[in-house]
PDB file of C-alpha atoms in Angstrom:
ATOM      1  CA  MET L   1       0.025  -0.035   0.093  1.00  0.00           C
ATOM      2  CA  PRO L   2       1.362   3.363  -0.781  1.00  0.00           C
ATOM      3  CA  SER L   3       2.633   5.574   1.777  1.00  0.00           C
ATOM      4  CA  TYR L   4       1.044   8.389   1.227  1.00  0.00           C
ATOM      5  CA  ILE L   5      -2.625  10.024   0.808  1.00  0.00           C
ATOM      6  CA  ILE L   6      -3.345  12.243  -2.159  1.00  0.00           C
ATOM      7  CA  HIS L   7      -6.390  14.881  -0.919  1.00  0.00           C
ATOM      8  CA  VAL L   8      -9.655  15.286  -2.973  1.00  0.00           C
ATOM      9  CA  GLY L   9     -10.548  19.013  -2.454  1.00  0.00           C
ATOM     10  CA  PRO L  10     -13.404  20.386  -1.646  1.00  0.00           C
ATOM     11  CA  ASP L  11     -14.543  22.098  -4.945  1.00  0.00           C
ATOM     12  CA  TRP L  12     -13.810  18.583  -6.592  1.00  0.00           C
ATOM     13  CA  ARG L  13     -16.047  17.181  -4.274  1.00  0.00           C
ATOM     14  CA  ALA L  14     -18.774  19.385  -4.186  1.00  0.00           C
ATOM     15  CA  SER L  15     -19.030  19.440  -8.249  1.00  0.00           C
ATOM     16  CA  HIS L  16     -18.977  16.526  -8.307  1.00  0.00           C
ATOM     17  CA  PRO L  17     -22.633  14.569  -9.476  1.00  0.00           C
ATOM     18  CA  SER L  18     -21.901  11.612  -6.959  1.00  0.00           C
ATOM     19  CA  LEU L  19     -20.731  10.111  -3.956  1.00  0.00           C
ATOM     20  CA  PRO L  20     -17.563   7.713  -5.215  1.00  0.00           C
ATOM     21  CA  HIS L  21     -17.860   4.374  -5.062  1.00  0.00           C
ATOM     22  CA  LEU L  22     -15.488   3.563  -2.460  1.00  0.00           C
ATOM     23  CA  ALA L  23     -14.874   6.203  -0.141  1.00  0.00           C
ATOM     24  CA  SER L  24     -11.020   6.199   0.433  1.00  0.00           C
ATOM     25  CA  LEU L  25      -8.222   5.131  -0.788  1.00  0.00           C
ATOM     26  CA  PHE L  26      -8.244   2.472   2.254  1.00  0.00           C
ATOM     27  CA  GLU L  27     -11.132   0.804   1.137  1.00  0.00           C
ATOM     28  CA  HIS L  28      -9.381   0.900  -2.316  1.00  0.00           C
ATOM     29  CA  HIS L  29      -6.655  -1.402  -1.319  1.00  0.00           C
ATOM     30  CA  ALA L  30      -8.552  -3.577   1.159  1.00  0.00           C
ATOM     31  CA  LEU L  31     -11.490  -4.160  -1.980  1.00  0.00           C
ATOM     32  CA  TYR L  32      -8.278  -4.930  -3.988  1.00  0.00           C
ATOM     33  CA  GLU L  33      -6.487  -7.925  -1.685  1.00  0.00           C
ATOM     34  CA  GLN L  34     -10.299  -9.685  -1.769  1.00  0.00           C
ATOM     35  CA  PRO L  35      -9.711 -11.846  -4.817  1.00  0.00           C
ATOM     36  CA  SER L  36      -6.051 -13.106  -3.983  1.00  0.00           C
ATOM     37  CA  ASN L  37      -6.249 -13.737  -0.376  1.00  0.00           C
ATOM     38  CA  HIS L  38     -10.009 -14.923  -1.069  1.00  0.00           C
ATOM     39  CA  PRO L  39     -12.000 -15.416  -4.194  1.00  0.00           C
ATOM     40  CA  SER L  40     -14.012 -18.301  -3.856  1.00  0.00           C
ATOM     41  CA  GLN L  41     -15.676 -15.902  -0.891  1.00  0.00           C
ATOM     42  CA  PHE L  42     -15.326 -12.117  -3.298  1.00  0.00           C
ATOM     43  CA  TRP L  43     -16.739 -13.702  -6.050  1.00  0.00           C
ATOM     44  CA  SER L  44     -19.582 -15.498  -4.261  1.00  0.00           C
ATOM     45  CA  GLU L  45     -20.297 -11.897  -3.168  1.00  0.00           C
ATOM     46  CA  GLN L  46     -20.094  -9.506  -6.290  1.00  0.00           C
ATOM     47  CA  ALA L  47     -22.021 -12.215  -8.233  1.00  0.00           C
ATOM     48  CA  ARG L  48     -24.587 -12.924  -5.337  1.00  0.00           C
ATOM     49  CA  GLN L  49     -24.675  -8.882  -5.140  1.00  0.00           C
ATOM     50  CA  LEU L  50     -24.608  -7.999  -8.553  1.00  0.00           C
ATOM     51  CA  LEU L  51     -26.642 -10.723 -10.845  1.00  0.00           C
ATOM     52  CA  GLY L  52     -30.096 -11.975 -10.398  1.00  0.00           C
ATOM     53  CA  PHE L  53     -29.377 -15.601 -10.079  1.00  0.00           C
ATOM     54  CA  ASP L  54     -32.614 -17.556 -10.562  1.00  0.00           C
ATOM     55  CA  LYS L  55     -31.090 -20.046  -9.198  1.00  0.00           C
ATOM     56  CA  ASP L  56     -28.585 -19.602  -6.954  1.00  0.00           C
ATOM     57  CA  PHE L  57     -25.074 -21.970  -7.522  1.00  0.00           C
ATOM     58  CA  HIS L  58     -23.770 -24.155  -5.563  1.00  0.00           C
ATOM     59  CA  THR L  59     -20.100 -23.417  -6.050  1.00  0.00           C
ATOM     60  CA  PRO L  60     -18.504 -20.121  -7.252  1.00  0.00           C
ATOM     61  CA  HIS L  61     -15.682 -22.179  -9.102  1.00  0.00           C
ATOM     62  CA  ILE L  62     -13.600 -24.698 -10.188  1.00  0.00           C
ATOM     63  CA  GLY L  63     -10.429 -25.449 -12.743  1.00  0.00           C
ATOM     64  CA  SER L  64      -8.379 -23.387 -14.473  1.00  0.00           C
ATOM     65  CA  PRO L  65      -8.743 -20.858 -17.481  1.00  0.00           C
ATOM     66  CA  ALA L  66      -4.436 -21.874 -18.363  1.00  0.00           C
ATOM     67  CA  ASN L  67      -5.973 -25.841 -17.976  1.00  0.00           C
ATOM     68  CA  GLY L  68      -8.475 -24.893 -20.179  1.00  0.00           C
ATOM     69  CA  ASN L  69     -11.714 -26.160 -17.817  1.00  0.00           C
ATOM     70  CA  SER L  70     -12.368 -23.081 -15.592  1.00  0.00           C
ATOM     71  CA  ALA L  71     -16.609 -22.893 -14.926  1.00  0.00           C
ATOM     72  CA  ARG L  72     -17.677 -20.357 -12.486  1.00  0.00           C
ATOM     73  CA  PHE L  73     -20.948 -20.587 -10.661  1.00  0.00           C
ATOM     74  CA  LEU L  74     -21.999 -23.629 -11.191  1.00  0.00           C
ATOM     75  CA  GLY L  75     -25.840 -25.256 -11.195  1.00  0.00           C
ATOM     76  CA  GLY L  76     -26.770 -21.339 -11.373  1.00  0.00           C
ATOM     77  CA  LYS L  77     -29.242 -19.799 -13.298  1.00  0.00           C
ATOM     78  CA  LEU L  78     -29.625 -16.509 -14.971  1.00  0.00           C
ATOM     79  CA  ASN L  79     -31.762 -15.299 -16.950  1.00  0.00           C
ATOM     80  CA  ALA L  80     -30.102 -12.554 -19.078  1.00  0.00           C
ATOM     81  CA  SER L  81     -33.042 -10.581 -20.870  1.00  0.00           C
ATOM     82  CA  ILE L  82     -32.733  -8.939 -16.627  1.00  0.00           C
ATOM     83  CA  HIS L  83     -29.646  -8.327 -16.748  1.00  0.00           C
ATOM     84  CA  CYS L  84     -29.834  -6.120 -19.896  1.00  0.00           C
ATOM     85  CA  VAL L  85     -32.354  -4.068 -18.869  1.00  0.00           C
ATOM     86  CA  ASP L  86     -34.844  -4.880 -17.295  1.00  0.00           C
ATOM     87  CA  ARG L  87     -33.888  -5.221 -13.711  1.00  0.00           C
ATOM     88  CA  HIS L  88     -32.328  -1.648 -13.571  1.00  0.00           C
ATOM     89  CA  ALA L  89     -35.849  -0.502 -14.946  1.00  0.00           C
ATOM     90  CA  VAL L  90     -37.998  -2.415 -12.101  1.00  0.00           C
ATOM     91  CA  GLU L  91     -34.441  -1.266  -9.090  1.00  0.00           C
ATOM     92  CA  VAL L  92     -33.754   2.173 -10.407  1.00  0.00           C
ATOM     93  CA  PRO L  93     -36.738   3.780 -12.352  1.00  0.00           C
ATOM     94  CA  ASP L  94     -35.478   7.638 -12.403  1.00  0.00           C
ATOM     95  CA  ARG L  95     -31.747   6.936 -13.464  1.00  0.00           C
ATOM     96  CA  ILE L  96     -30.807   8.123 -16.998  1.00  0.00           C
ATOM     97  CA  ALA L  97     -30.751   5.047 -19.432  1.00  0.00           C
ATOM     98  CA  LEU L  98     -30.229   7.196 -22.768  1.00  0.00           C
ATOM     99  CA  ILE L  99     -29.082  10.351 -23.417  1.00  0.00           C
ATOM    100  CA  TYR L 100     -29.296  11.345 -26.892  1.00  0.00           C
ATOM    101  CA  GLU L 101     -26.910  14.189 -28.081  1.00  0.00           C
ATOM    102  CA  PRO L 102     -28.353  15.552 -31.822  1.00  0.00           C
ATOM    103  CA  ASP L 103     -26.141  18.330 -33.657  1.00  0.00           C
ATOM    104  CA  SER L 104     -28.735  20.715 -31.974  1.00  0.00           C
ATOM    105  CA  PRO L 105     -27.773  20.620 -27.988  1.00  0.00           C
ATOM    106  CA  THR L 106     -31.632  22.570 -27.994  1.00  0.00           C
ATOM    107  CA  ASP L 107     -32.482  18.955 -28.856  1.00  0.00           C
ATOM    108  CA  ALA L 108     -30.985  16.822 -26.829  1.00  0.00           C
ATOM    109  CA  SER L 109     -32.716  14.116 -24.928  1.00  0.00           C
ATOM    110  CA  HIS L 110     -32.610  12.746 -21.555  1.00  0.00           C
ATOM    111  CA  GLN L 111     -34.463   9.479 -21.147  1.00  0.00           C
ATOM    112  CA  THR L 112     -34.825   7.666 -18.146  1.00  0.00           C
ATOM    113  CA  GLN L 113     -36.134   3.953 -17.840  1.00  0.00           C
ATOM    114  CA  PRO L 114     -39.229   3.555 -17.352  1.00  0.00           C
ATOM    115  CA  SER L 115     -40.245   6.450 -20.255  1.00  0.00           C
ATOM    116  CA  GLY L 116     -37.049   4.447 -22.385  1.00  0.00           C
ATOM    117  CA  PRO L 117     -39.675   2.024 -24.383  1.00  0.00           C
ATOM    118  CA  SER L 118     -42.584   3.910 -25.344  1.00  0.00           C
ATOM    119  CA  GLU L 119     -40.607   6.956 -25.893  1.00  0.00           C
ATOM    120  CA  LEU L 120     -38.487   5.253 -28.116  1.00  0.00           C
ATOM    121  CA  GLY L 121     -40.003   3.163 -29.589  1.00  0.00           C
ATOM    122  CA  TYR L 122     -37.170   0.145 -28.879  1.00  0.00           C
ATOM    123  CA  GLY L 123     -39.175  -2.247 -31.968  1.00  0.00           C
ATOM    124  CA  LYS L 124     -38.467   0.400 -33.942  1.00  0.00           C
ATOM    125  CA  SER L 125     -35.300   1.007 -33.349  1.00  0.00           C
ATOM    126  CA  PHE L 126     -34.051  -2.302 -33.291  1.00  0.00           C
ATOM    127  CA  THR L 127     -35.135  -2.147 -36.634  1.00  0.00           C
ATOM    128  CA  PHE L 128     -33.742   0.851 -37.885  1.00  0.00           C
ATOM    129  CA  ALA L 129     -29.959  -1.167 -36.353  1.00  0.00           C
ATOM    130  CA  SER L 130     -31.231  -3.713 -37.852  1.00  0.00           C
ATOM    131  CA  ALA L 131     -31.513  -2.171 -41.851  1.00  0.00           C
ATOM    132  CA  GLY L 132     -28.842  -0.496 -41.363  1.00  0.00           C
ATOM    133  CA  ILE L 133     -25.938  -3.671 -40.685  1.00  0.00           C
ATOM    134  CA  VAL L 134     -27.878  -5.074 -43.142  1.00  0.00           C
ATOM    135  CA  GLY L 135     -27.608  -2.071 -45.434  1.00  0.00           C
ATOM    136  CA  VAL L 136     -23.942  -2.056 -45.487  1.00  0.00           C
ATOM    137  CA  PHE L 137     -23.245  -5.885 -45.978  1.00  0.00           C
ATOM    138  CA  VAL L 138     -25.426  -5.286 -48.846  1.00  0.00           C
ATOM    139  CA  LEU L 139     -23.460  -2.258 -49.767  1.00  0.00           C
ATOM    140  CA  GLN L 140     -20.681  -4.339 -49.322  1.00  0.00           C
ATOM    141  CA  PHE L 141     -21.368  -6.991 -51.741  1.00  0.00           C
ATOM    142  CA  ALA L 142     -22.396  -4.899 -54.809  1.00  0.00           C
ATOM    143  CA  LEU L 143     -18.649  -3.259 -54.269  1.00  0.00           C
ATOM    144  CA  TYR L 144     -17.122  -6.633 -54.510  1.00  0.00           C
ATOM    145  CA  THR L 145     -19.277  -7.405 -57.431  1.00  0.00           C
ATOM    146  CA  LEU L 146     -18.439  -4.736 -59.216  1.00  0.00           C
ATOM    147  CA  ASN L 147     -14.701  -4.802 -58.113  1.00  0.00           C
ATOM    148  CA  GLU L 148     -14.376  -8.676 -59.185  1.00  0.00           C
ATOM    149  CA  GLU L 149     -15.863  -7.731 -62.319  1.00  0.00           C
ATOM    150  CA  ARG L 150     -13.496  -5.260 -63.207  1.00  0.00           C
ATOM    151  CA  LYS L 151     -10.460  -7.431 -61.360  1.00  0.00           C
ATOM    152  CA  ARG L 152     -11.829 -10.388 -65.104  1.00  0.00           C
ATOM    153  CA  LEU L 153      -9.921  -7.772 -67.413  1.00  0.00           C
ATOM    154  CA  SER L 154      -5.915  -7.332 -67.313  1.00  0.00           C
ATOM    155  CA  GLU L 155      -4.093  -4.439 -67.359  1.00  0.00           C
ATOM    156  CA  ASP L 156      -2.745  -4.769 -70.882  1.00  0.00           C
ATOM    157  CA  GLU L 157      -7.108  -6.021 -71.924  1.00  0.00           C
ATOM    158  CA  VAL L 158      -8.374  -2.575 -70.623  1.00  0.00           C
ATOM    159  CA  ARG L 159      -5.232  -1.011 -72.366  1.00  0.00           C
ATOM    160  CA  GLN L 160      -5.710  -1.965 -76.029  1.00  0.00           C
ATOM    161  CA  MET L 161      -9.904  -1.253 -75.122  1.00  0.00           C
ATOM    162  CA  TYR L 162      -9.139   2.525 -73.977  1.00  0.00           C
ATOM    163  CA  THR L 163      -6.401   5.265 -74.287  1.00  0.00           C
ATOM    164  CA  GLU L 164      -4.430   7.205 -71.635  1.00  0.00           C
ATOM    165  CA  ASP L 165      -6.500  10.236 -71.747  1.00  0.00           C
ATOM    166  CA  GLU L 166      -9.843   8.151 -71.426  1.00  0.00           C
ATOM    167  CA  LEU L 167      -9.113   6.489 -68.631  1.00  0.00           C
ATOM    168  CA  GLU L 168      -7.830   9.373 -66.545  1.00  0.00           C
ATOM    169  CA  GLY L 169     -11.927  10.854 -67.947  1.00  0.00           C
ATOM    170  CA  MET L 170     -13.195   7.617 -66.643  1.00  0.00           C
ATOM    171  CA  GLU L 171     -12.979   8.651 -62.803  1.00  0.00           C
ATOM    172  CA  GLU L 172     -14.427   5.762 -60.793  1.00  0.00           C
ATOM    173  CA  LYS L 173     -15.996   3.872 -63.969  1.00  0.00           C
ATOM    174  CA  SER L 174     -12.841   3.272 -65.103  1.00  0.00           C
ATOM    175  CA  PRO L 175     -11.424  -0.673 -64.886  1.00  0.00           C
ATOM    176  CA  PHE L 176      -9.177   0.116 -63.144  1.00  0.00           C
ATOM    177  CA  PHE L 177     -10.974   2.134 -60.685  1.00  0.00           C
ATOM    178  CA  ARG L 178     -11.617   0.002 -56.482  1.00  0.00           C
ATOM    179  CA  TYR L 179     -14.072   0.655 -54.323  1.00  0.00           C
ATOM    180  CA  THR L 180     -13.866   0.671 -51.077  1.00  0.00           C
ATOM    181  CA  LEU L 181     -15.837   1.241 -47.051  1.00  0.00           C
TER     182      LEU L 181
END
């Protein structure tokens, strides 16, 4: 443990939006030592505190990552969707879930947990996100197809078909041009 203490000024504490998770450097060092000294106890406490098990686990950890047979929280059962959004909406309903900052700062929006799904329309936002991802793949495939068609002609064949001036004037229509994302 370091032999010095870093003092935080009262101005900083007053302007900070919330209290720190750990009250002192000593508390940090005590927490830091726990996983090394008592790993099973530490990770069991952390898992039970931070995760909501539908069925509690009986063994916090067996095996070793070095041997490739590591497993954690055996016998436990989790519901992944609850841990994504639902649990937070129930536990801290007034906590900000999404901050939308458009180009105009006056149009910024802060959505809390309960207002999120109703105001944002998760179905629509998921649809647009999916369409965006699919659109990228479609564009990538189209550009790949164009580039492959242009690769079929050798440089000698292209130079026989076009003059240097014609090739320079073609820009992206030139057989030598390759599209990239």
